Amino acid sequence: MNHPTITERLADPAEARESGRRKIEWARQHMPIMTAIAGEFREEQPLDGETVAMAMHVEAKTAVLTEVLAEAGAEVAITGCNPLSTHDDVSAALDAHEAITSYAERGVADEAYYAAIEATLEHGPTITVDDGGDLVMAIHDEYPELIDSIVGGCEETTTGVHRLRAMDDDGALRYPMFAVNDTPMKRLFDNVHGTGEASLSSIAMTTNLSFAGKNVVVAGYGYCGKGVAKKAKGQNAHVIVTEVEPRRALEAHMEGYEVCSMTEAAEKGDIFVTTTGNRDVIVEEHFERMSDGVVLANAGHFNVEIDLDALDDLAVGRTEVRDGIEEFGMADGRRINVLADGRLVNLAAPVALGHPVEVMDQSFGIQAVSVRELVENGDSYGPGVHEVPDELDREVAEIKLEAEGIETDELTDEQADYMDSWQHGT
Ligand code: NAI
C-alpha cells in the first residue's frame, strides 16, 4: 500500500513546514526535560537501528518527542490518534526531517485515518508509541507478523491503558507495553492540570463565553475530572460533579462540589464537560431536560461520551454557529451546542492547542526514557502491561526540579533506616 505522506497531500508544503517549524521551536524552548534528554540521546544514540511507529496527537509538543527519538538514532513513522487533533503544518515540518515520515493529516475520514495507521506500520516498527491503543490493536489484528521483532511499546492515555489491560486479561496482548499514563509524573500533572487548563481554555476560546457565575457540570471525578472541576471553580463557576464510583463521588463532595446524578445535573448545567473515558454519559433523557443554549464538550479520549446520534434524532436542525460549535435545534425551540463534534475538546476544537507545553514536557520525558528502557532492557519484560520503573519517573522529576531551580531535602541515613524498619515503635 502506498499511502501519501502529509508533504504529498499539501498544496504548499514549504509554507506549512515553516509555520510548523516555528511552533515546534517554541515548544522545545519551554521543554527543559526534553532538552536534557535530547542532549543525552544525541550523544549516546540509544535508539540506533530501531524503528519507532507512533500514533499520537500530532501537534508541536508531540513533534518534539518525535524529533528527540529520531535524534537518538531511530527511524520514526508517525500518524495521528484522532482525525481532528493534527496540525498539518507541524506534521509537514516533521515529514521534512530525514529520519521521520509523517502521515498525519487533519480532518481525514475514517478510511484514510486507518490507512495512515497501516502505512505507519509498514515501516516495520521495533517499538510502538500509542495514545489510545490504535497501533497495538492494528498490529494484533492485521500485522501479527510484526510482533516477533517488536521489543515493546508505550501507551500515553487512560483509555489506551484500559484497552491494553483488557487485552492482557484475555491473554491477547503479545508484547510488553509500558503504562506511561499511570506514572505519577504523567497522571498527576497531564491528566489533572493539563486537561483542566487546556479543556477550559479551548471551551472559552471556542465559545468566547465566561465560566464565572455559570453552572459547570463535570462528568467523572477521576484525574481529568478533578483538574477540570478545580480550574472551573478557580474561574468562579459553580461546579456540579456526576460520578458512578462512590469513593470518587464522596471525594468531590468533600472538596465542596455539588454531586448529583446526570439526570438532575442536566436541568441545572450551563456548560457540561465529560471526562469519564466511558460511553453514553450524556444521552437522550438528559438532552430533553437541558436549558436553551447549553454547551456540551467532551475531554475523554473517544467521542462516545455524548450520544450525538440520539441528539441528532431529537434535533429539527443542525447549524454550525461558530467555528467548532454545532447547534442542535430542538422542536421546542431550545438550542444545544456541541463543541468539536464531541471529540476531546482540548485537542480537536479548531483553536485547540492541547495541553500546556510544560505539562507535556513531563509526559513526553517519561515516554522518552521508557522507550530507552525498552531498548536497553526490553528482554526482561514479558508480553503484557508493565508499570514504568519508578526510578525512571524519579529521574524525570529530578531533571524538572533542577531546571526550575527547586531544591529538595534528602533523607539522612538515619531517616532512611527509620523509614525502612519495622522495629522502631514508641
Ligand atoms: P479515571 O479513571 O481517573 O477517571 C474516570 C472517572 O469517570 C472515574 O472516576 C469513573 O468512576 C468515572 N465514570 C465512569 N463512567 C462514568 C459515568 N457514566 N458517569 C460519571 N462518571 C463516570 O480516568 P482519567 O485519567 O481521568 O481519564 C479520563 C478520560 O480522559 C480517559 O478517556 C483518558 O484517556 C482521557 N484523557 C484525556 C486527556 C485530554 O487531553 N483530554 C488527557 C488525559 C486523559
Short mmCIF file of C-alpha atoms and ligand atoms in Angstrom, two decimals:
data_model
loop_
_atom_site.label_atom_id
_atom_site.label_comp_id
_atom_site.label_asym_id
_atom_site.label_seq_id
_atom_site.Cartn_x
_atom_site.Cartn_y
_atom_site.Cartn_z
CA MET A 1 0.00 0.00 0.00
CA ASN A 2 1.22 3.47 -0.83
CA HIS A 3 -0.47 5.94 1.48
CA PRO A 4 0.69 9.50 0.80
CA THR A 5 2.67 11.42 3.39
CA ILE A 6 1.46 14.85 4.55
CA THR A 7 4.01 16.51 2.24
CA GLU A 8 2.48 14.75 -0.76
CA ARG A 9 -1.01 15.89 0.25
CA LEU A 10 -0.43 19.59 0.91
CA ALA A 11 -0.72 22.28 -1.76
CA ASP A 12 2.12 24.34 -0.25
CA PRO A 13 4.26 22.09 1.92
CA ALA A 14 7.11 24.62 2.16
CA GLU A 15 4.90 27.26 3.77
CA ALA A 16 3.32 24.68 6.10
CA ARG A 17 6.76 23.41 7.11
CA GLU A 18 7.91 26.88 8.03
CA SER A 19 4.89 27.53 10.23
CA GLY A 20 5.13 24.07 11.81
CA ARG A 21 8.84 24.54 12.49
CA ARG A 22 8.14 27.78 14.40
CA LYS A 23 5.54 26.01 16.57
CA ILE A 24 7.95 23.16 17.32
CA GLU A 25 10.82 25.50 18.19
CA TRP A 26 8.59 27.48 20.58
CA ALA A 27 7.55 24.27 22.34
CA ARG A 28 11.13 22.98 22.54
CA GLN A 29 12.33 26.21 24.14
CA HIS A 30 9.93 25.54 27.01
CA MET A 31 10.69 21.85 27.45
CA PRO A 32 13.75 21.61 29.71
CA ILE A 33 13.25 17.89 30.37
CA MET A 34 13.16 17.05 26.67
CA THR A 35 16.14 19.32 26.08
CA ALA A 36 18.18 17.46 28.71
CA ILE A 37 17.12 14.04 27.41
CA ALA A 38 17.82 15.11 23.80
CA GLY A 39 21.38 16.06 24.78
CA GLU A 40 21.97 12.63 26.29
CA PHE A 41 20.29 10.84 23.36
CA ARG A 42 22.28 12.70 20.70
CA GLU A 43 25.50 11.71 22.41
CA GLU A 44 24.67 8.09 23.24
CA GLN A 45 22.39 7.17 20.31
CA PRO A 46 20.38 4.66 22.38
CA LEU A 47 17.85 4.05 19.58
CA ASP A 48 20.39 3.41 16.83
CA GLY A 49 18.91 0.89 14.38
CA GLU A 50 15.40 0.98 15.91
CA THR A 51 12.21 1.88 14.06
CA VAL A 52 9.55 3.66 16.09
CA ALA A 53 5.88 3.81 14.98
CA MET A 54 3.81 6.49 16.69
CA ALA A 55 0.05 7.24 16.71
CA MET A 56 -0.38 10.41 18.73
CA HIS A 57 -1.93 13.86 18.62
CA VAL A 58 0.39 15.41 16.04
CA GLU A 59 0.98 18.92 17.35
CA ALA A 60 4.03 20.85 18.48
CA LYS A 61 4.86 19.07 21.76
CA THR A 62 4.44 15.63 20.25
CA ALA A 63 6.70 16.78 17.44
CA VAL A 64 9.46 17.48 19.97
CA LEU A 65 9.17 13.91 21.30
CA THR A 66 9.23 12.58 17.72
CA GLU A 67 12.36 14.55 16.88
CA VAL A 68 14.11 13.56 20.10
CA LEU A 69 13.51 9.87 19.28
CA ALA A 70 14.92 10.49 15.79
CA GLU A 71 17.92 12.33 17.28
CA ALA A 72 18.51 9.22 19.41
CA GLY A 73 19.15 7.28 16.21
CA ALA A 74 15.69 5.87 15.40
CA GLU A 75 13.78 5.95 12.15
CA VAL A 76 10.31 7.25 13.08
CA ALA A 77 6.96 6.91 11.29
CA ILE A 78 4.08 8.88 12.80
CA THR A 79 0.36 9.35 12.30
CA GLY A 80 -2.49 10.88 14.30
CA CYS A 81 -4.55 9.25 17.02
CA ASN A 82 -7.58 11.42 16.37
CA PRO A 83 -8.70 12.78 12.99
CA LEU A 84 -9.21 16.30 14.37
CA SER A 85 -6.17 16.88 16.54
CA THR A 86 -3.46 17.02 13.88
CA HIS A 87 -1.80 20.32 13.00
CA ASP A 88 -0.94 19.86 9.32
CA ASP A 89 1.90 22.39 9.48
CA VAL A 90 3.56 20.53 12.35
CA SER A 91 3.01 17.25 10.53
CA ALA A 92 4.70 18.74 7.43
CA ALA A 93 7.64 20.06 9.46
CA LEU A 94 8.16 16.57 10.91
CA ASP A 95 7.95 14.95 7.50
CA ALA A 96 10.80 17.17 6.31
CA HIS A 97 13.15 15.52 8.83
CA GLU A 98 15.26 12.89 7.08
CA ALA A 99 14.59 10.21 9.70
CA ILE A 100 10.86 10.94 10.13
CA THR A 101 7.86 10.14 7.91
CA SER A 102 4.54 11.72 8.86
CA TYR A 103 1.17 10.52 7.57
CA ALA A 104 -0.90 12.64 9.96
CA GLU A 105 -3.47 14.91 8.33
CA ARG A 106 -6.26 16.87 9.97
CA GLY A 107 -9.90 16.09 9.19
CA VAL A 108 -9.43 12.84 7.32
CA ALA A 109 -12.35 10.39 7.11
CA ASP A 110 -12.19 7.03 8.90
CA GLU A 111 -10.83 5.12 5.91
CA ALA A 112 -7.86 7.46 5.40
CA TYR A 113 -7.27 7.59 9.17
CA TYR A 114 -6.85 3.81 9.36
CA ALA A 115 -4.90 3.70 6.07
CA ALA A 116 -2.40 6.10 7.68
CA ILE A 117 -2.06 3.77 10.68
CA GLU A 118 -1.31 0.89 8.32
CA ALA A 119 1.21 2.98 6.38
CA THR A 120 2.97 3.73 9.67
CA LEU A 121 3.14 0.03 10.46
CA GLU A 122 4.56 -0.79 7.06
CA HIS A 123 7.81 0.77 8.23
CA GLY A 124 8.24 -2.40 10.34
CA PRO A 125 8.43 -0.92 13.84
CA THR A 126 10.52 -2.39 16.62
CA ILE A 127 8.86 -0.01 19.13
CA THR A 128 5.34 1.45 19.21
CA VAL A 129 4.20 4.64 20.94
CA ASP A 130 0.42 4.95 21.17
CA ASP A 131 -2.16 7.37 22.54
CA GLY A 132 -5.36 5.32 22.75
CA GLY A 133 -4.04 1.97 21.60
CA ASP A 134 -4.80 2.08 17.86
CA LEU A 135 -1.35 0.85 16.79
CA VAL A 136 -1.33 -2.08 19.18
CA MET A 137 -4.83 -3.10 18.05
CA ALA A 138 -3.92 -2.85 14.35
CA ILE A 139 -0.73 -4.87 14.90
CA HIS A 140 -2.55 -7.66 16.74
CA ASP A 141 -5.46 -7.72 14.25
CA GLU A 142 -3.74 -7.17 10.93
CA TYR A 143 0.04 -7.26 11.28
CA PRO A 144 0.75 -10.09 13.73
CA GLU A 145 3.92 -10.92 11.78
CA LEU A 146 5.47 -7.73 13.22
CA ILE A 147 5.14 -8.92 16.81
CA ASP A 148 8.31 -11.06 16.87
CA SER A 149 10.54 -8.10 16.04
CA ILE A 150 8.81 -5.59 18.38
CA VAL A 151 10.72 -5.08 21.63
CA GLY A 152 7.83 -3.24 23.25
CA GLY A 153 5.63 -0.19 23.31
CA CYS A 154 4.39 2.73 25.39
CA GLU A 155 0.82 3.91 25.99
CA GLU A 156 0.07 7.53 26.78
CA THR A 157 -3.53 7.69 27.99
CA THR A 158 -6.00 6.16 30.46
CA THR A 159 -8.32 4.80 27.78
CA GLY A 160 -5.41 3.12 25.96
CA VAL A 161 -4.18 1.53 29.20
CA HIS A 162 -7.72 0.25 29.89
CA ARG A 163 -7.85 -1.34 26.45
CA LEU A 164 -4.41 -2.93 26.96
CA ARG A 165 -5.30 -4.27 30.42
CA ALA A 166 -8.47 -5.81 28.97
CA MET A 167 -6.36 -7.44 26.23
CA ASP A 168 -3.81 -8.59 28.80
CA ASP A 169 -6.55 -10.11 31.00
CA ASP A 170 -7.74 -12.10 27.96
CA GLY A 171 -4.17 -13.28 27.29
CA ALA A 172 -4.32 -11.46 23.94
CA LEU A 173 -1.53 -8.88 24.41
CA ARG A 174 1.56 -10.35 22.80
CA TYR A 175 4.32 -7.85 23.57
CA PRO A 176 5.39 -5.69 26.54
CA MET A 177 3.65 -2.33 26.94
CA PHE A 178 4.53 0.38 29.44
CA ALA A 179 1.56 2.16 31.04
CA VAL A 180 3.14 5.60 30.73
CA ASN A 181 -0.21 7.13 31.69
CA ASP A 182 -0.03 5.58 35.14
CA THR A 183 3.24 7.17 36.26
CA PRO A 184 2.99 9.96 38.84
CA MET A 185 4.94 12.33 36.56
CA LYS A 186 2.30 11.88 33.85
CA ARG A 187 -1.03 11.30 35.50
CA LEU A 188 -0.79 13.77 38.39
CA PHE A 189 0.10 16.61 36.06
CA ASP A 190 -1.05 15.90 32.49
CA ASN A 191 -4.45 14.42 33.33
CA VAL A 192 -5.16 16.84 36.18
CA HIS A 193 -3.59 20.19 35.29
CA GLY A 194 -3.19 19.66 31.55
CA THR A 195 -6.74 18.50 30.89
CA GLY A 196 -8.15 21.06 33.34
CA GLU A 197 -6.39 24.06 31.85
CA ALA A 198 -6.48 23.05 28.21
CA SER A 199 -10.13 21.96 28.15
CA LEU A 200 -11.37 25.10 29.81
CA SER A 201 -9.24 27.39 27.67
CA SER A 202 -10.41 25.62 24.49
CA ILE A 203 -14.04 25.94 25.57
CA ALA A 204 -13.54 29.63 26.42
CA MET A 205 -11.76 30.38 23.14
CA THR A 206 -14.27 28.43 21.05
CA THR A 207 -17.37 29.97 22.65
CA ASN A 208 -15.99 33.34 23.80
CA LEU A 209 -18.13 32.77 26.95
CA SER A 210 -17.18 33.10 30.61
CA PHE A 211 -17.27 30.40 33.30
CA ALA A 212 -17.90 32.92 36.08
CA GLY A 213 -21.34 32.52 37.60
CA LYS A 214 -22.18 29.52 35.43
CA ASN A 215 -23.12 26.01 36.48
CA VAL A 216 -20.39 23.77 35.07
CA VAL A 217 -21.20 20.06 35.14
CA VAL A 218 -18.16 17.77 35.21
CA ALA A 219 -18.97 14.14 34.43
CA GLY A 220 -16.41 11.85 36.10
CA TYR A 221 -14.23 12.83 39.05
CA GLY A 222 -11.09 10.93 38.10
CA TYR A 223 -7.75 12.56 37.37
CA CYS A 224 -9.07 14.62 34.46
CA GLY A 225 -12.36 15.47 36.13
CA LYS A 226 -10.54 16.73 39.22
CA GLY A 227 -8.50 19.09 37.09
CA VAL A 228 -11.49 20.41 35.15
CA ALA A 229 -13.53 20.88 38.35
CA LYS A 230 -10.70 22.65 40.19
CA LYS A 231 -9.89 25.03 37.36
CA ALA A 232 -13.58 25.80 36.72
CA LYS A 233 -14.04 26.57 40.40
CA GLY A 234 -10.96 28.80 40.15
CA GLN A 235 -12.78 30.73 37.42
CA ASN A 236 -15.74 31.30 39.73
CA ALA A 237 -18.08 28.69 38.29
CA HIS A 238 -20.47 26.67 40.44
CA VAL A 239 -19.24 23.13 39.80
CA ILE A 240 -21.54 20.10 39.77
CA VAL A 241 -19.94 16.64 39.62
CA THR A 242 -21.53 13.39 38.45
CA GLU A 243 -19.93 10.02 39.26
CA VAL A 244 -20.61 6.28 39.32
CA GLU A 245 -17.83 5.39 41.78
CA PRO A 246 -18.87 6.03 45.40
CA ARG A 247 -15.42 7.00 46.76
CA ARG A 248 -14.81 9.44 43.95
CA ALA A 249 -18.29 10.94 44.46
CA LEU A 250 -17.52 11.40 48.16
CA GLU A 251 -14.16 12.96 47.37
CA ALA A 252 -15.91 15.51 45.15
CA HIS A 253 -18.48 16.15 47.89
CA MET A 254 -15.72 16.74 50.47
CA GLU A 255 -14.00 19.15 48.06
CA GLY A 256 -17.15 21.23 48.25
CA TYR A 257 -18.66 20.43 44.86
CA GLU A 258 -22.34 19.68 44.36
CA VAL A 259 -22.68 15.99 43.48
CA CYS A 260 -25.79 14.61 41.82
CA SER A 261 -26.99 12.32 39.04
CA MET A 262 -26.69 13.43 35.42
CA THR A 263 -30.49 13.45 35.27
CA GLU A 264 -30.54 16.19 37.90
CA ALA A 265 -27.41 17.94 36.61
CA ALA A 266 -28.92 18.10 33.11
CA GLU A 267 -31.55 20.55 34.38
CA LYS A 268 -29.04 22.78 36.16
CA GLY A 269 -25.98 22.89 33.91
CA ASP A 270 -24.91 25.69 31.58
CA ILE A 271 -21.68 24.02 30.43
CA PHE A 272 -21.08 20.25 30.51
CA VAL A 273 -17.64 18.61 30.29
CA THR A 274 -17.37 14.81 30.14
CA THR A 275 -14.15 13.23 31.43
CA THR A 276 -15.14 9.61 32.09
CA GLY A 277 -13.48 7.57 29.33
CA ASN A 278 -16.87 5.83 29.19
CA ARG A 279 -19.69 5.83 26.64
CA ASP A 280 -23.25 7.22 26.80
CA VAL A 281 -22.69 9.59 29.69
CA ILE A 282 -25.00 12.28 28.28
CA VAL A 283 -27.93 10.68 26.44
CA GLU A 284 -31.46 11.39 25.21
CA GLU A 285 -33.16 11.74 28.60
CA HIS A 286 -30.54 14.34 29.55
CA PHE A 287 -30.87 16.34 26.31
CA GLU A 288 -34.61 16.53 26.95
CA ARG A 289 -34.06 18.21 30.32
CA MET A 290 -31.41 20.74 29.28
CA SER A 291 -31.96 24.50 29.10
CA ASP A 292 -31.76 26.57 25.96
CA GLY A 293 -28.18 27.44 24.95
CA VAL A 294 -26.26 24.83 26.94
CA VAL A 295 -22.72 24.00 25.82
CA LEU A 296 -21.55 20.36 25.70
CA ALA A 297 -17.88 19.40 25.47
CA ASN A 298 -16.00 16.13 25.87
CA ALA A 299 -12.49 15.82 27.29
CA GLY A 300 -12.38 12.00 27.39
CA HIS A 301 -10.38 10.11 24.78
CA PHE A 302 -13.07 8.89 22.36
CA ASN A 303 -16.13 10.74 21.05
CA VAL A 304 -18.57 8.32 22.67
CA GLU A 305 -19.37 10.16 25.90
CA ILE A 306 -22.10 12.38 24.40
CA ASP A 307 -24.68 10.40 22.39
CA LEU A 308 -24.63 12.52 19.25
CA ASP A 309 -26.80 10.07 17.29
CA ALA A 310 -29.59 10.49 19.83
CA LEU A 311 -29.13 14.27 19.77
CA ASP A 312 -29.30 14.23 16.00
CA ASP A 313 -32.52 12.21 16.14
CA LEU A 314 -34.09 14.75 18.52
CA ALA A 315 -32.92 17.76 16.50
CA VAL A 316 -35.03 19.51 13.89
CA GLY A 317 -31.97 21.32 12.53
CA ARG A 318 -28.18 21.49 12.82
CA THR A 319 -26.18 24.66 12.24
CA GLU A 320 -22.52 25.49 12.59
CA VAL A 321 -22.92 28.68 14.64
CA ARG A 322 -19.21 29.34 15.17
CA ASP A 323 -16.04 27.53 14.19
CA GLY A 324 -16.10 24.34 16.24
CA ILE A 325 -19.64 24.80 17.59
CA GLU A 326 -22.60 22.92 16.18
CA GLU A 327 -26.04 23.99 17.35
CA PHE A 328 -28.71 21.28 17.50
CA GLY A 329 -32.17 22.92 17.31
CA MET A 330 -34.92 21.13 19.27
CA ALA A 331 -38.59 21.09 18.24
CA ASP A 332 -39.49 23.21 21.30
CA GLY A 333 -37.03 25.92 20.26
CA ARG A 334 -34.19 25.02 22.68
CA ARG A 335 -30.66 25.05 21.29
CA ILE A 336 -27.98 22.57 22.41
CA ASN A 337 -24.42 23.42 21.36
CA VAL A 338 -21.82 20.70 20.86
CA LEU A 339 -18.13 21.58 20.65
CA ALA A 340 -15.64 19.87 18.32
CA ASP A 341 -18.04 17.08 17.24
CA GLY A 342 -17.88 15.68 20.76
CA ARG A 343 -14.20 14.87 20.31
CA LEU A 344 -11.71 15.76 23.02
CA VAL A 345 -12.15 19.50 23.12
CA ASN A 346 -8.66 20.48 24.21
CA LEU A 347 -7.19 18.91 21.08
CA ALA A 348 -9.94 18.77 18.46
CA ALA A 349 -11.54 22.24 18.66
CA PRO A 350 -10.30 24.44 15.79
CA VAL A 351 -8.49 26.77 18.22
CA ALA A 352 -7.21 23.95 20.44
CA LEU A 353 -3.53 23.78 21.24
CA GLY A 354 -3.60 20.73 23.52
CA HIS A 355 -2.05 20.70 26.97
CA PRO A 356 0.37 23.40 28.10
CA VAL A 357 3.94 22.81 26.97
CA GLU A 358 5.38 22.37 30.48
CA VAL A 359 2.94 19.55 31.23
CA MET A 360 3.74 17.69 28.03
CA ASP A 361 7.45 18.10 28.75
CA GLN A 362 6.85 15.80 31.73
CA SER A 363 4.63 13.30 29.91
CA PHE A 364 6.98 13.04 26.97
CA GLY A 365 10.02 12.92 29.22
CA ILE A 366 8.53 9.71 30.61
CA GLN A 367 7.81 8.47 27.08
CA ALA A 368 11.42 9.09 26.02
CA VAL A 369 13.03 7.31 28.97
CA SER A 370 10.50 4.46 28.66
CA VAL A 371 11.47 3.93 25.02
CA ARG A 372 15.15 3.94 26.07
CA GLU A 373 14.33 1.36 28.77
CA LEU A 374 12.63 -0.91 26.21
CA VAL A 375 15.70 -0.86 24.01
CA GLU A 376 18.13 -1.38 26.89
CA ASN A 377 16.16 -3.91 28.94
CA GLY A 378 13.24 -5.00 26.77
CA ASP A 379 14.16 -8.66 27.19
CA SER A 380 13.36 -8.51 30.88
CA TYR A 381 9.71 -7.58 30.23
CA GLY A 382 7.35 -10.31 29.04
CA PRO A 383 4.20 -9.71 26.99
CA GLY A 384 1.63 -7.70 28.97
CA VAL A 385 1.13 -4.31 30.59
CA HIS A 386 4.02 -3.10 32.80
CA GLU A 387 4.44 -0.21 35.19
CA VAL A 388 7.22 2.17 34.16
CA PRO A 389 10.07 1.57 36.67
CA ASP A 390 9.82 4.14 39.47
CA GLU A 391 13.46 5.22 39.13
CA LEU A 392 12.72 6.46 35.60
CA ASP A 393 9.83 8.55 36.91
CA ARG A 394 12.13 9.99 39.60
CA GLU A 395 14.83 10.67 37.01
CA VAL A 396 12.41 12.86 35.04
CA ALA A 397 11.16 14.61 38.20
CA GLU A 398 14.74 15.41 39.20
CA ILE A 399 15.56 16.90 35.79
CA LYS A 400 12.48 19.12 36.07
CA LEU A 401 13.25 20.26 39.63
CA GLU A 402 16.79 21.14 38.61
CA ALA A 403 15.54 23.09 35.60
CA GLU A 404 13.15 25.01 37.84
CA GLY A 405 15.93 25.70 40.35
CA ILE A 406 13.97 23.94 43.11
CA GLU A 407 15.94 22.22 45.84
CA THR A 408 14.50 19.45 47.99
CA ASP A 409 15.71 17.87 51.21
CA GLU A 410 17.32 14.44 51.21
CA LEU A 411 16.78 11.65 53.68
CA THR A 412 19.62 11.25 56.16
CA ASP A 413 20.91 7.68 56.61
CA GLU A 414 19.14 7.56 59.98
CA GLN A 415 15.87 8.67 58.41
CA ALA A 416 16.15 6.15 55.59
CA ASP A 417 16.88 3.44 58.12
CA TYR A 418 13.92 4.55 60.28
CA MET A 419 11.51 4.51 57.34
CA ASP A 420 12.61 1.04 56.29
CA SER A 421 12.49 -0.52 59.73
CA TRP A 422 9.58 -2.27 61.42
CA GLN A 423 11.36 -2.35 64.79
CA HIS A 424 11.00 1.31 65.75
CA GLY A 425 7.93 1.98 67.91
CA THR A 426 7.02 4.45 70.60
P1 NAI B 1 -10.04 7.99 35.60
O1 NAI B 1 -10.30 6.54 35.52
O2 NAI B 1 -9.14 8.52 36.69
O3 NAI B 1 -11.45 8.78 35.78
C1 NAI B 1 -12.64 8.48 35.11
C2 NAI B 1 -13.78 8.68 36.12
O4 NAI B 1 -15.02 8.63 35.43
C3 NAI B 1 -13.81 7.58 37.19
O5 NAI B 1 -13.84 8.17 38.49
C4 NAI B 1 -15.09 6.83 36.88
O6 NAI B 1 -15.73 6.31 38.04
C5 NAI B 1 -15.94 7.92 36.24
N1 NAI B 1 -17.03 7.41 35.39
C6 NAI B 1 -17.04 6.31 34.57
N2 NAI B 1 -18.25 6.20 33.99
C7 NAI B 1 -19.00 7.26 34.42
C8 NAI B 1 -20.32 7.70 34.16
N3 NAI B 1 -21.15 7.04 33.34
N4 NAI B 1 -20.76 8.83 34.78
C9 NAI B 1 -19.96 9.52 35.64
N5 NAI B 1 -18.70 9.15 35.93
C10 NAI B 1 -18.22 8.03 35.32
O7 NAI B 1 -9.53 8.43 34.18
P2 NAI B 1 -8.78 9.80 33.75
O8 NAI B 1 -7.32 9.62 33.83
O9 NAI B 1 -9.45 10.93 34.43
O10 NAI B 1 -9.13 9.81 32.18
C11 NAI B 1 -10.47 10.02 31.73
C12 NAI B 1 -10.51 10.08 30.21
O11 NAI B 1 -9.78 11.21 29.76
C13 NAI B 1 -9.87 8.87 29.52
O12 NAI B 1 -10.58 8.60 28.33
C14 NAI B 1 -8.47 9.37 29.18
O13 NAI B 1 -7.89 8.64 28.14
C15 NAI B 1 -8.79 10.80 28.80
N6 NAI B 1 -7.70 11.75 28.87
C16 NAI B 1 -7.89 12.88 28.14
C17 NAI B 1 -6.92 13.84 28.10
C18 NAI B 1 -7.13 15.03 27.26
O14 NAI B 1 -6.16 15.60 26.77
N7 NAI B 1 -8.36 15.48 27.09
C19 NAI B 1 -5.66 13.70 28.87
C20 NAI B 1 -5.60 12.52 29.70
C21 NAI B 1 -6.60 11.58 29.69
#
